[in-house]
Amino acid sequence: MKKQSKLRLKFGGVLLLALISAILSFPHLVGFIPPLSRAISGLHINRGLDLQGGIHLEYAADLKDIPSERWMTLWPQRKLSLSGA
């Protein structure tokens, strides 16, 4: 198979994958094709909390056991916030 035909095949595959993804993500776009619309509406895709917008994570580090000298050498830009200034 020639290099150009391999490239065309890959490009067609990417386009097909994008089309399938778009149809599954926006099923109302294929409402004009009733059999396809019914088939897609029959699928139940569970979205995770990140896609539903229902998650918020906040990380905090306990730095009280780290000597301040060590902290200053690792992150000198934090010197002002640690010294309270």
PDB file with one MODEL, atoms N, CA, C and O in Angstrom:
MODEL        1
ATOM      1  N   MET A   1       0.850  -1.177   0.000  1.00  0.00           N
ATOM      2  CA  MET A   1       0.000   0.000   0.000  1.00  0.00           C
ATOM      3  C   MET A   1       0.895   1.239   0.000  1.00  0.00           C
ATOM      4  O   MET A   1       1.872   1.315   0.744  1.00  0.00           O
ATOM      5  N   LYS A   2       0.551   2.183  -0.828  1.00  0.00           N
ATOM      6  CA  LYS A   2       1.349   3.392  -0.937  1.00  0.00           C
ATOM      7  C   LYS A   2       1.204   4.244   0.319  1.00  0.00           C
ATOM      8  O   LYS A   2       0.239   4.128   1.075  1.00  0.00           O
ATOM      9  N   LYS A   3       2.190   5.093   0.508  1.00  0.00           N
ATOM     10  CA  LYS A   3       2.189   5.977   1.665  1.00  0.00           C
ATOM     11  C   LYS A   3       0.984   6.923   1.633  1.00  0.00           C
ATOM     12  O   LYS A   3       0.387   7.209   2.670  1.00  0.00           O
ATOM     13  N   GLN A   4       0.633   7.405   0.440  1.00  0.00           N
ATOM     14  CA  GLN A   4      -0.479   8.335   0.302  1.00  0.00           C
ATOM     15  C   GLN A   4      -1.810   7.647   0.618  1.00  0.00           C
ATOM     16  O   GLN A   4      -2.687   8.251   1.236  1.00  0.00           O
ATOM     17  N   SER A   5      -1.964   6.377   0.195  1.00  0.00           N
ATOM     18  CA  SER A   5      -3.215   5.690   0.505  1.00  0.00           C
ATOM     19  C   SER A   5      -3.317   5.361   1.989  1.00  0.00           C
ATOM     20  O   SER A   5      -4.418   5.354   2.540  1.00  0.00           O
ATOM     21  N   LYS A   6      -2.200   5.091   2.642  1.00  0.00           N
ATOM     22  CA  LYS A   6      -2.228   4.877   4.090  1.00  0.00           C
ATOM     23  C   LYS A   6      -2.659   6.154   4.806  1.00  0.00           C
ATOM     24  O   LYS A   6      -3.440   6.121   5.756  1.00  0.00           O
ATOM     25  N   LEU A   7      -2.135   7.269   4.331  1.00  0.00           N
ATOM     26  CA  LEU A   7      -2.490   8.545   4.922  1.00  0.00           C
ATOM     27  C   LEU A   7      -3.976   8.847   4.738  1.00  0.00           C
ATOM     28  O   LEU A   7      -4.635   9.322   5.664  1.00  0.00           O
ATOM     29  N   ARG A   8      -4.499   8.574   3.556  1.00  0.00           N
ATOM     30  CA  ARG A   8      -5.929   8.784   3.293  1.00  0.00           C
ATOM     31  C   ARG A   8      -6.785   7.879   4.170  1.00  0.00           C
ATOM     32  O   ARG A   8      -7.829   8.301   4.668  1.00  0.00           O
ATOM     33  N   LEU A   9      -6.349   6.646   4.359  1.00  0.00           N
ATOM     34  CA  LEU A   9      -7.084   5.708   5.201  1.00  0.00           C
ATOM     35  C   LEU A   9      -7.104   6.177   6.658  1.00  0.00           C
ATOM     36  O   LEU A   9      -8.139   6.109   7.322  1.00  0.00           O
ATOM     37  N   LYS A  10      -5.968   6.649   7.145  1.00  0.00           N
ATOM     38  CA  LYS A  10      -5.904   7.179   8.512  1.00  0.00           C
ATOM     39  C   LYS A  10      -6.779   8.411   8.664  1.00  0.00           C
ATOM     40  O   LYS A  10      -7.487   8.554   9.660  1.00  0.00           O
ATOM     41  N   PHE A  11      -6.733   9.297   7.685  1.00  0.00           N
ATOM     42  CA  PHE A  11      -7.548  10.508   7.728  1.00  0.00           C
ATOM     43  C   PHE A  11      -9.034  10.161   7.720  1.00  0.00           C
ATOM     44  O   PHE A  11      -9.819  10.755   8.459  1.00  0.00           O
ATOM     45  N   GLY A  12      -9.419   9.195   6.881  1.00  0.00           N
ATOM     46  CA  GLY A  12     -10.814   8.747   6.852  1.00  0.00           C
ATOM     47  C   GLY A  12     -11.235   8.133   8.182  1.00  0.00           C
ATOM     48  O   GLY A  12     -12.362   8.335   8.633  1.00  0.00           O
ATOM     49  N   GLY A  13     -10.340   7.391   8.803  1.00  0.00           N
ATOM     50  CA  GLY A  13     -10.638   6.804  10.107  1.00  0.00           C
ATOM     51  C   GLY A  13     -10.849   7.856  11.177  1.00  0.00           C
ATOM     52  O   GLY A  13     -11.749   7.737  12.008  1.00  0.00           O
ATOM     53  N   VAL A  14     -10.015   8.889  11.156  1.00  0.00           N
ATOM     54  CA  VAL A  14     -10.160   9.977  12.118  1.00  0.00           C
ATOM     55  C   VAL A  14     -11.474  10.718  11.891  1.00  0.00           C
ATOM     56  O   VAL A  14     -12.164  11.066  12.849  1.00  0.00           O
ATOM     57  N   LEU A  15     -11.823  10.963  10.624  1.00  0.00           N
ATOM     58  CA  LEU A  15     -13.101  11.626  10.319  1.00  0.00           C
ATOM     59  C   LEU A  15     -14.292  10.782  10.765  1.00  0.00           C
ATOM     60  O   LEU A  15     -15.260  11.310  11.311  1.00  0.00           O
ATOM     61  N   LEU A  16     -14.221   9.476  10.536  1.00  0.00           N
ATOM     62  CA  LEU A  16     -15.291   8.583  10.957  1.00  0.00           C
ATOM     63  C   LEU A  16     -15.436   8.577  12.481  1.00  0.00           C
ATOM     64  O   LEU A  16     -16.549   8.618  13.004  1.00  0.00           O
ATOM     65  N   LEU A  17     -14.319   8.525  13.178  1.00  0.00           N
ATOM     66  CA  LEU A  17     -14.349   8.564  14.639  1.00  0.00           C
ATOM     67  C   LEU A  17     -14.923   9.884  15.148  1.00  0.00           C
ATOM     68  O   LEU A  17     -15.692   9.902  16.110  1.00  0.00           O
ATOM     69  N   ALA A  18     -14.548  10.989  14.503  1.00  0.00           N
ATOM     70  CA  ALA A  18     -15.085  12.292  14.893  1.00  0.00           C
ATOM     71  C   ALA A  18     -16.593  12.363  14.644  1.00  0.00           C
ATOM     72  O   ALA A  18     -17.333  12.918  15.457  1.00  0.00           O
ATOM     73  N   LEU A  19     -17.040  11.810  13.538  1.00  0.00           N
ATOM     74  CA  LEU A  19     -18.473  11.813  13.227  1.00  0.00           C
ATOM     75  C   LEU A  19     -19.257  10.984  14.243  1.00  0.00           C
ATOM     76  O   LEU A  19     -20.306  11.415  14.722  1.00  0.00           O
ATOM     77  N   ILE A  20     -18.758   9.814  14.566  1.00  0.00           N
ATOM     78  CA  ILE A  20     -19.437   8.963  15.559  1.00  0.00           C
ATOM     79  C   ILE A  20     -19.455   9.643  16.922  1.00  0.00           C
ATOM     80  O   ILE A  20     -20.466   9.605  17.623  1.00  0.00           O
ATOM     81  N   SER A  21     -18.348  10.261  17.297  1.00  0.00           N
ATOM     82  CA  SER A  21     -18.293  10.966  18.579  1.00  0.00           C
ATOM     83  C   SER A  21     -19.276  12.128  18.618  1.00  0.00           C
ATOM     84  O   SER A  21     -19.936  12.351  19.633  1.00  0.00           O
ATOM     85  N   ALA A  22     -19.377  12.864  17.525  1.00  0.00           N
ATOM     86  CA  ALA A  22     -20.302  13.997  17.468  1.00  0.00           C
ATOM     87  C   ALA A  22     -21.748  13.519  17.559  1.00  0.00           C
ATOM     88  O   ALA A  22     -22.562  14.145  18.238  1.00  0.00           O
ATOM     89  N   ILE A  23     -22.071  12.434  16.893  1.00  0.00           N
ATOM     90  CA  ILE A  23     -23.443  11.914  16.931  1.00  0.00           C
ATOM     91  C   ILE A  23     -23.801  11.440  18.332  1.00  0.00           C
ATOM     92  O   ILE A  23     -24.911  11.684  18.806  1.00  0.00           O
ATOM     93  N   LEU A  24     -22.860  10.758  19.004  1.00  0.00           N
ATOM     94  CA  LEU A  24     -23.132  10.287  20.361  1.00  0.00           C
ATOM     95  C   LEU A  24     -23.184  11.429  21.366  1.00  0.00           C
ATOM     96  O   LEU A  24     -23.925  11.361  22.347  1.00  0.00           O
ATOM     97  N   SER A  25     -22.398  12.482  21.126  1.00  0.00           N
ATOM     98  CA  SER A  25     -22.380  13.618  22.050  1.00  0.00           C
ATOM     99  C   SER A  25     -23.594  14.532  21.868  1.00  0.00           C
ATOM    100  O   SER A  25     -24.097  15.106  22.834  1.00  0.00           O
ATOM    101  N   PHE A  26     -24.051  14.660  20.647  1.00  0.00           N
ATOM    102  CA  PHE A  26     -25.179  15.543  20.337  1.00  0.00           C
ATOM    103  C   PHE A  26     -26.238  14.770  19.560  1.00  0.00           C
ATOM    104  O   PHE A  26     -26.369  14.967  18.352  1.00  0.00           O
ATOM    105  N   PRO A  27     -27.001  13.892  20.220  1.00  0.00           N
ATOM    106  CA  PRO A  27     -27.963  13.052  19.502  1.00  0.00           C
ATOM    107  C   PRO A  27     -29.102  13.827  18.852  1.00  0.00           C
ATOM    108  O   PRO A  27     -29.728  13.322  17.921  1.00  0.00           O
ATOM    109  N   HIS A  28     -29.384  15.032  19.317  1.00  0.00           N
ATOM    110  CA  HIS A  28     -30.464  15.816  18.708  1.00  0.00           C
ATOM    111  C   HIS A  28     -30.125  16.250  17.276  1.00  0.00           C
ATOM    112  O   HIS A  28     -31.016  16.643  16.523  1.00  0.00           O
ATOM    113  N   LEU A  29     -28.853  16.182  16.901  1.00  0.00           N
ATOM    114  CA  LEU A  29     -28.453  16.582  15.551  1.00  0.00           C
ATOM    115  C   LEU A  29     -28.912  15.592  14.484  1.00  0.00           C
ATOM    116  O   LEU A  29     -29.000  15.948  13.309  1.00  0.00           O
ATOM    117  N   VAL A  30     -29.206  14.356  14.881  1.00  0.00           N
ATOM    118  CA  VAL A  30     -29.637  13.351  13.905  1.00  0.00           C
ATOM    119  C   VAL A  30     -31.127  13.066  14.040  1.00  0.00           C
ATOM    120  O   VAL A  30     -31.585  11.977  13.693  1.00  0.00           O
ATOM    121  N   GLY A  31     -31.877  14.030  14.538  1.00  0.00           N
ATOM    122  CA  GLY A  31     -33.317  13.861  14.698  1.00  0.00           C
ATOM    123  C   GLY A  31     -34.048  13.687  13.374  1.00  0.00           C
ATOM    124  O   GLY A  31     -35.153  13.146  13.345  1.00  0.00           O
ATOM    125  N   PHE A  32     -33.447  14.138  12.283  1.00  0.00           N
ATOM    126  CA  PHE A  32     -34.092  14.017  10.966  1.00  0.00           C
ATOM    127  C   PHE A  32     -33.957  12.603  10.396  1.00  0.00           C
ATOM    128  O   PHE A  32     -34.543  12.306   9.355  1.00  0.00           O
ATOM    129  N   ILE A  33     -33.199  11.728  11.056  1.00  0.00           N
ATOM    130  CA  ILE A  33     -33.082  10.326  10.643  1.00  0.00           C
ATOM    131  C   ILE A  33     -33.695   9.479  11.757  1.00  0.00           C
ATOM    132  O   ILE A  33     -32.981   9.070  12.673  1.00  0.00           O
ATOM    133  N   PRO A  34     -35.003   9.206  11.700  1.00  0.00           N
ATOM    134  CA  PRO A  34     -35.696   8.548  12.816  1.00  0.00           C
ATOM    135  C   PRO A  34     -35.067   7.227  13.291  1.00  0.00           C
ATOM    136  O   PRO A  34     -34.950   7.045  14.503  1.00  0.00           O
ATOM    137  N   PRO A  35     -34.658   6.303  12.423  1.00  0.00           N
ATOM    138  CA  PRO A  35     -34.085   5.054  12.956  1.00  0.00           C
ATOM    139  C   PRO A  35     -32.797   5.290  13.747  1.00  0.00           C
ATOM    140  O   PRO A  35     -32.577   4.677  14.791  1.00  0.00           O
ATOM    141  N   LEU A  36     -31.966   6.170  13.245  1.00  0.00           N
ATOM    142  CA  LEU A  36     -30.716   6.466  13.946  1.00  0.00           C
ATOM    143  C   LEU A  36     -30.991   7.205  15.248  1.00  0.00           C
ATOM    144  O   LEU A  36     -30.338   6.953  16.260  1.00  0.00           O
ATOM    145  N   SER A  37     -31.947   8.106  15.223  1.00  0.00           N
ATOM    146  CA  SER A  37     -32.311   8.860  16.420  1.00  0.00           C
ATOM    147  C   SER A  37     -32.844   7.927  17.505  1.00  0.00           C
ATOM    148  O   SER A  37     -32.496   8.070  18.677  1.00  0.00           O
ATOM    149  N   ARG A  38     -33.688   6.969  17.113  1.00  0.00           N
ATOM    150  CA  ARG A  38     -34.225   6.004  18.092  1.00  0.00           C
ATOM    151  C   ARG A  38     -33.119   5.116  18.657  1.00  0.00           C
ATOM    152  O   ARG A  38     -33.099   4.821  19.852  1.00  0.00           O
ATOM    153  N   ALA A  39     -32.206   4.698  17.796  1.00  0.00           N
ATOM    154  CA  ALA A  39     -31.114   3.833  18.253  1.00  0.00           C
ATOM    155  C   ALA A  39     -30.218   4.557  19.246  1.00  0.00           C
ATOM    156  O   ALA A  39     -29.791   3.973  20.242  1.00  0.00           O
ATOM    157  N   ILE A  40     -29.936   5.815  18.980  1.00  0.00           N
ATOM    158  CA  ILE A  40     -29.073   6.573  19.879  1.00  0.00           C
ATOM    159  C   ILE A  40     -29.783   6.902  21.178  1.00  0.00           C
ATOM    160  O   ILE A  40     -29.169   6.866  22.244  1.00  0.00           O
ATOM    161  N   SER A  41     -31.068   7.224  21.105  1.00  0.00           N
ATOM    162  CA  SER A  41     -31.799   7.536  22.335  1.00  0.00           C
ATOM    163  C   SER A  41     -31.952   6.297  23.212  1.00  0.00           C
ATOM    164  O   SER A  41     -32.152   6.415  24.421  1.00  0.00           O
ATOM    165  N   GLY A  42     -31.859   5.114  22.615  1.00  0.00           N
ATOM    166  CA  GLY A  42     -31.916   3.883  23.396  1.00  0.00           C
ATOM    167  C   GLY A  42     -30.642   3.608  24.171  1.00  0.00           C
ATOM    168  O   GLY A  42     -30.651   2.857  25.146  1.00  0.00           O
ATOM    169  N   LEU A  43     -29.552   4.211  23.740  1.00  0.00           N
ATOM    170  CA  LEU A  43     -28.289   4.041  24.462  1.00  0.00           C
ATOM    171  C   LEU A  43     -28.312   4.882  25.731  1.00  0.00           C
ATOM    172  O   LEU A  43     -28.791   6.016  25.730  1.00  0.00           O
ATOM    173  N   HIS A  44     -27.798   4.322  26.795  1.00  0.00           N
ATOM    174  CA  HIS A  44     -27.706   5.098  28.033  1.00  0.00           C
ATOM    175  C   HIS A  44     -26.232   5.240  28.381  1.00  0.00           C
ATOM    176  O   HIS A  44     -25.574   4.272  28.763  1.00  0.00           O
ATOM    177  N   ILE A  45     -25.730   6.445  28.246  1.00  0.00           N
ATOM    178  CA  ILE A  45     -24.326   6.711  28.518  1.00  0.00           C
ATOM    179  C   ILE A  45     -24.238   7.452  29.844  1.00  0.00           C
ATOM    180  O   ILE A  45     -24.750   8.563  29.984  1.00  0.00           O
ATOM    181  N   ASN A  46     -23.583   6.823  30.816  1.00  0.00           N
ATOM    182  CA  ASN A  46     -23.396   7.468  32.119  1.00  0.00           C
ATOM    183  C   ASN A  46     -22.206   8.409  32.048  1.00  0.00           C
ATOM    184  O   ASN A  46     -21.095   8.013  31.698  1.00  0.00           O
ATOM    185  N   ARG A  47     -22.464   9.648  32.385  1.00  0.00           N
ATOM    186  CA  ARG A  47     -21.366  10.613  32.430  1.00  0.00           C
ATOM    187  C   ARG A  47     -20.828  10.650  33.848  1.00  0.00           C
ATOM    188  O   ARG A  47     -21.587  10.582  34.815  1.00  0.00           O
ATOM    189  N   GLY A  48     -19.532  10.757  33.961  1.00  0.00           N
ATOM    190  CA  GLY A  48     -18.896  10.854  35.269  1.00  0.00           C
ATOM    191  C   GLY A  48     -19.155  12.211  35.905  1.00  0.00           C
ATOM    192  O   GLY A  48     -19.704  13.113  35.271  1.00  0.00           O
ATOM    193  N   LEU A  49     -18.756  12.344  37.160  1.00  0.00           N
ATOM    194  CA  LEU A  49     -18.984  13.604  37.866  1.00  0.00           C
ATOM    195  C   LEU A  49     -18.281  14.776  37.205  1.00  0.00           C
ATOM    196  O   LEU A  49     -18.780  15.901  37.238  1.00  0.00           O
ATOM    197  N   ASP A  50     -17.118  14.519  36.600  1.00  0.00           N
ATOM    198  CA  ASP A  50     -16.413  15.620  35.961  1.00  0.00           C
ATOM    199  C   ASP A  50     -17.181  16.152  34.753  1.00  0.00           C
ATOM    200  O   ASP A  50     -17.143  17.352  34.483  1.00  0.00           O
ATOM    201  N   LEU A  51     -17.871  15.289  34.031  1.00  0.00           N
ATOM    202  CA  LEU A  51     -18.650  15.736  32.873  1.00  0.00           C
ATOM    203  C   LEU A  51     -19.997  16.314  33.275  1.00  0.00           C
ATOM    204  O   LEU A  51     -20.575  17.106  32.531  1.00  0.00           O
ATOM    205  N   GLN A  52     -20.501  15.932  34.432  1.00  0.00           N
ATOM    206  CA  GLN A  52     -21.758  16.475  34.913  1.00  0.00           C
ATOM    207  C   GLN A  52     -21.561  17.820  35.600  1.00  0.00           C
ATOM    208  O   GLN A  52     -22.523  18.552  35.832  1.00  0.00           O
ATOM    209  N   GLY A  53     -20.323  18.140  35.923  1.00  0.00           N
ATOM    210  CA  GLY A  53     -20.047  19.404  36.610  1.00  0.00           C
ATOM    211  C   GLY A  53     -20.274  19.307  38.097  1.00  0.00           C
ATOM    212  O   GLY A  53     -20.516  20.323  38.748  1.00  0.00           O
ATOM    213  N   GLY A  54     -20.203  18.116  38.653  1.00  0.00           N
ATOM    214  CA  GLY A  54     -20.511  17.950  40.067  1.00  0.00           C
ATOM    215  C   GLY A  54     -19.331  17.567  40.928  1.00  0.00           C
ATOM    216  O   GLY A  54     -19.501  16.841  41.907  1.00  0.00           O
ATOM    217  N   ILE A  55     -18.157  18.025  40.601  1.00  0.00           N
ATOM    218  CA  ILE A  55     -17.004  17.669  41.417  1.00  0.00           C
ATOM    219  C   ILE A  55     -16.110  18.887  41.590  1.00  0.00           C
ATOM    220  O   ILE A  55     -15.897  19.667  40.661  1.00  0.00           O
ATOM    221  N   HIS A  56     -15.602  19.024  42.786  1.00  0.00           N
ATOM    222  CA  HIS A  56     -14.660  20.097  43.091  1.00  0.00           C
ATOM    223  C   HIS A  56     -13.658  19.531  44.083  1.00  0.00           C
ATOM    224  O   HIS A  56     -14.027  19.128  45.186  1.00  0.00           O
ATOM    225  N   LEU A  57     -12.407  19.502  43.696  1.00  0.00           N
ATOM    226  CA  LEU A  57     -11.350  19.001  44.564  1.00  0.00           C
ATOM    227  C   LEU A  57     -10.431  20.142  44.965  1.00  0.00           C
ATOM    228  O   LEU A  57     -10.075  20.999  44.156  1.00  0.00           O
ATOM    229  N   GLU A  58     -10.069  20.126  46.209  1.00  0.00           N
ATOM    230  CA  GLU A  58      -9.120  21.121  46.696  1.00  0.00           C
ATOM    231  C   GLU A  58      -8.102  20.392  47.557  1.00  0.00           C
ATOM    232  O   GLU A  58      -8.453  19.733  48.536  1.00  0.00           O
ATOM    233  N   TYR A  59      -6.850  20.520  47.181  1.00  0.00           N
ATOM    234  CA  TYR A  59      -5.788  19.839  47.904  1.00  0.00           C
ATOM    235  C   TYR A  59      -5.073  20.835  48.811  1.00  0.00           C
ATOM    236  O   TYR A  59      -4.863  21.993  48.448  1.00  0.00           O
ATOM    237  N   ALA A  60      -4.706  20.362  49.992  1.00  0.00           N
ATOM    238  CA  ALA A  60      -3.940  21.176  50.925  1.00  0.00           C
ATOM    239  C   ALA A  60      -2.832  20.305  51.505  1.00  0.00           C
ATOM    240  O   ALA A  60      -3.024  19.114  51.751  1.00  0.00           O
ATOM    241  N   ALA A  61      -1.706  20.900  51.710  1.00  0.00           N
ATOM    242  CA  ALA A  61      -0.568  20.162  52.268  1.00  0.00           C
ATOM    243  C   ALA A  61      -0.323  20.627  53.696  1.00  0.00           C
ATOM    244  O   ALA A  61      -0.406  21.817  53.997  1.00  0.00           O
ATOM    245  N   ASP A  62      -0.026  19.686  54.559  1.00  0.00           N
ATOM    246  CA  ASP A  62       0.302  19.997  55.941  1.00  0.00           C
ATOM    247  C   ASP A  62       1.802  20.267  56.001  1.00  0.00           C
ATOM    248  O   ASP A  62       2.606  19.340  55.908  1.00  0.00           O
ATOM    249  N   LEU A  63       2.177  21.525  56.156  1.00  0.00           N
ATOM    250  CA  LEU A  63       3.576  21.929  56.098  1.00  0.00           C
ATOM    251  C   LEU A  63       4.175  22.229  57.472  1.00  0.00           C
ATOM    252  O   LEU A  63       5.312  22.693  57.555  1.00  0.00           O
ATOM    253  N   LYS A  64       3.434  21.975  58.544  1.00  0.00           N
ATOM    254  CA  LYS A  64       3.937  22.370  59.865  1.00  0.00           C
ATOM    255  C   LYS A  64       5.132  21.534  60.308  1.00  0.00           C
ATOM    256  O   LYS A  64       5.920  22.001  61.130  1.00  0.00           O
ATOM    257  N   ASP A  65       5.295  20.313  59.795  1.00  0.00           N
ATOM    258  CA  ASP A  65       6.416  19.469  60.192  1.00  0.00           C
ATOM    259  C   ASP A  65       7.664  19.708  59.352  1.00  0.00           C
ATOM    260  O   ASP A  65       8.701  19.101  59.620  1.00  0.00           O
ATOM    261  N   ILE A  66       7.595  20.572  58.345  1.00  0.00           N
ATOM    262  CA  ILE A  66       8.751  20.867  57.509  1.00  0.00           C
ATOM    263  C   ILE A  66       9.467  22.072  58.098  1.00  0.00           C
ATOM    264  O   ILE A  66       8.861  23.129  58.268  1.00  0.00           O
ATOM    265  N   PRO A  67      10.750  21.925  58.411  1.00  0.00           N
ATOM    266  CA  PRO A  67      11.487  23.078  58.962  1.00  0.00           C
ATOM    267  C   PRO A  67      11.463  24.250  57.976  1.00  0.00           C
ATOM    268  O   PRO A  67      11.569  24.048  56.766  1.00  0.00           O
ATOM    269  N   SER A  68      11.325  25.457  58.487  1.00  0.00           N
ATOM    270  CA  SER A  68      11.190  26.625  57.606  1.00  0.00           C
ATOM    271  C   SER A  68      12.442  26.836  56.755  1.00  0.00           C
ATOM    272  O   SER A  68      12.338  27.336  55.635  1.00  0.00           O
ATOM    273  N   GLU A  69      13.641  26.461  57.269  1.00  0.00           N
ATOM    274  CA  GLU A  69      14.859  26.616  56.482  1.00  0.00           C
ATOM    275  C   GLU A  69      14.806  25.727  55.238  1.00  0.00           C
ATOM    276  O   GLU A  69      15.200  26.143  54.149  1.00  0.00           O
ATOM    277  N   ARG A  70      14.325  24.522  55.411  1.00  0.00           N
ATOM    278  CA  ARG A  70      14.224  23.590  54.290  1.00  0.00           C
ATOM    279  C   ARG A  70      13.200  24.105  53.271  1.00  0.00           C
ATOM    280  O   ARG A  70      13.420  24.039  52.062  1.00  0.00           O
ATOM    281  N   TRP A  71      12.094  24.612  53.778  1.00  0.00           N
ATOM    282  CA  TRP A  71      11.044  25.141  52.910  1.00  0.00           C
ATOM    283  C   TRP A  71      11.570  26.318  52.090  1.00  0.00           C
ATOM    284  O   TRP A  71      11.265  26.431  50.903  1.00  0.00           O
ATOM    285  N   MET A  72      12.352  27.187  52.710  1.00  0.00           N
ATOM    286  CA  MET A  72      12.877  28.366  52.011  1.00  0.00           C
ATOM    287  C   MET A  72      13.866  27.977  50.918  1.00  0.00           C
ATOM    288  O   MET A  72      13.930  28.635  49.879  1.00  0.00           O
ATOM    289  N   THR A  73      14.639  26.915  51.141  1.00  0.00           N
ATOM    290  CA  THR A  73      15.595  26.518  50.109  1.00  0.00           C
ATOM    291  C   THR A  73      14.900  25.869  48.924  1.00  0.00           C
ATOM    292  O   THR A  73      15.357  25.988  47.787  1.00  0.00           O
ATOM    293  N   LEU A  74      13.791  25.182  49.188  1.00  0.00           N
ATOM    294  CA  LEU A  74      13.079  24.526  48.091  1.00  0.00           C
ATOM    295  C   LEU A  74      12.252  25.505  47.273  1.00  0.00           C
ATOM    296  O   LEU A  74      12.230  25.436  46.044  1.00  0.00           O
ATOM    297  N   TRP A  75      11.577  26.412  47.955  1.00  0.00           N
ATOM    298  CA  TRP A  75      10.689  27.361  47.282  1.00  0.00           C
ATOM    299  C   TRP A  75      10.939  28.772  47.800  1.00  0.00           C
ATOM    300  O   TRP A  75      10.184  29.266  48.638  1.00  0.00           O
ATOM    301  N   PRO A  76      11.997  29.430  47.307  1.00  0.00           N
ATOM    302  CA  PRO A  76      12.311  30.771  47.815  1.00  0.00           C
ATOM    303  C   PRO A  76      11.240  31.811  47.492  1.00  0.00           C
ATOM    304  O   PRO A  76      11.127  32.811  48.202  1.00  0.00           O
ATOM    305  N   GLN A  77      10.463  31.601  46.450  1.00  0.00           N
ATOM    306  CA  GLN A  77       9.423  32.574  46.105  1.00  0.00           C
ATOM    307  C   GLN A  77       8.297  32.592  47.138  1.00  0.00           C
ATOM    308  O   GLN A  77       7.511  33.539  47.167  1.00  0.00           O
ATOM    309  N   ARG A  78       8.203  31.565  47.987  1.00  0.00           N
ATOM    310  CA  ARG A  78       7.168  31.526  49.013  1.00  0.00           C
ATOM    311  C   ARG A  78       7.636  32.167  50.308  1.00  0.00           C
ATOM    312  O   ARG A  78       6.921  32.129  51.309  1.00  0.00           O
ATOM    313  N   LYS A  79       8.807  32.746  50.305  1.00  0.00           N
ATOM    314  CA  LYS A  79       9.380  33.307  51.517  1.00  0.00           C
ATOM    315  C   LYS A  79       8.477  34.358  52.138  1.00  0.00           C
ATOM    316  O   LYS A  79       8.295  34.383  53.355  1.00  0.00           O
ATOM    317  N   LEU A  80       7.916  35.217  51.316  1.00  0.00           N
ATOM    318  CA  LEU A  80       7.067  36.277  51.842  1.00  0.00           C
ATOM    319  C   LEU A  80       5.800  35.749  52.479  1.00  0.00           C
ATOM    320  O   LEU A  80       5.386  36.237  53.531  1.00  0.00           O
ATOM    321  N   SER A  81       5.173  34.755  51.856  1.00  0.00           N
ATOM    322  CA  SER A  81       3.914  34.243  52.402  1.00  0.00           C
ATOM    323  C   SER A  81       4.140  33.461  53.686  1.00  0.00           C
ATOM    324  O   SER A  81       3.260  33.445  54.547  1.00  0.00           O
ATOM    325  N   LEU A  82       5.291  32.812  53.845  1.00  0.00           N
ATOM    326  CA  LEU A  82       5.576  32.069  55.065  1.00  0.00           C
ATOM    327  C   LEU A  82       5.992  32.980  56.209  1.00  0.00           C
ATOM    328  O   LEU A  82       5.715  32.687  57.372  1.00  0.00           O
ATOM    329  N   SER A  83       6.651  34.077  55.885  1.00  0.00           N
ATOM    330  CA  SER A  83       7.108  34.960  56.936  1.00  0.00           C
ATOM    331  C   SER A  83       5.985  35.868  57.430  1.00  0.00           C
ATOM    332  O   SER A  83       6.157  36.593  58.409  1.00  0.00           O
ATOM    333  N   GLY A  84       4.834  35.830  56.754  1.00  0.00           N
ATOM    334  CA  GLY A  84       3.687  36.630  57.189  1.00  0.00           C
ATOM    335  C   GLY A  84       3.697  38.043  56.655  1.00  0.00           C
ATOM    336  O   GLY A  84       2.851  38.846  57.049  1.00  0.00           O
ATOM    337  N   ALA A  85       4.617  38.376  55.780  1.00  0.00           N
ATOM    338  CA  ALA A  85       4.690  39.748  55.236  1.00  0.00           C
ATOM    339  C   ALA A  85       3.792  39.901  54.037  1.00  0.00           C
ATOM    340  O   ALA A  85       3.723  40.981  53.451  1.00  0.00           O
TER     341      ALA A  85
ENDMDL
END
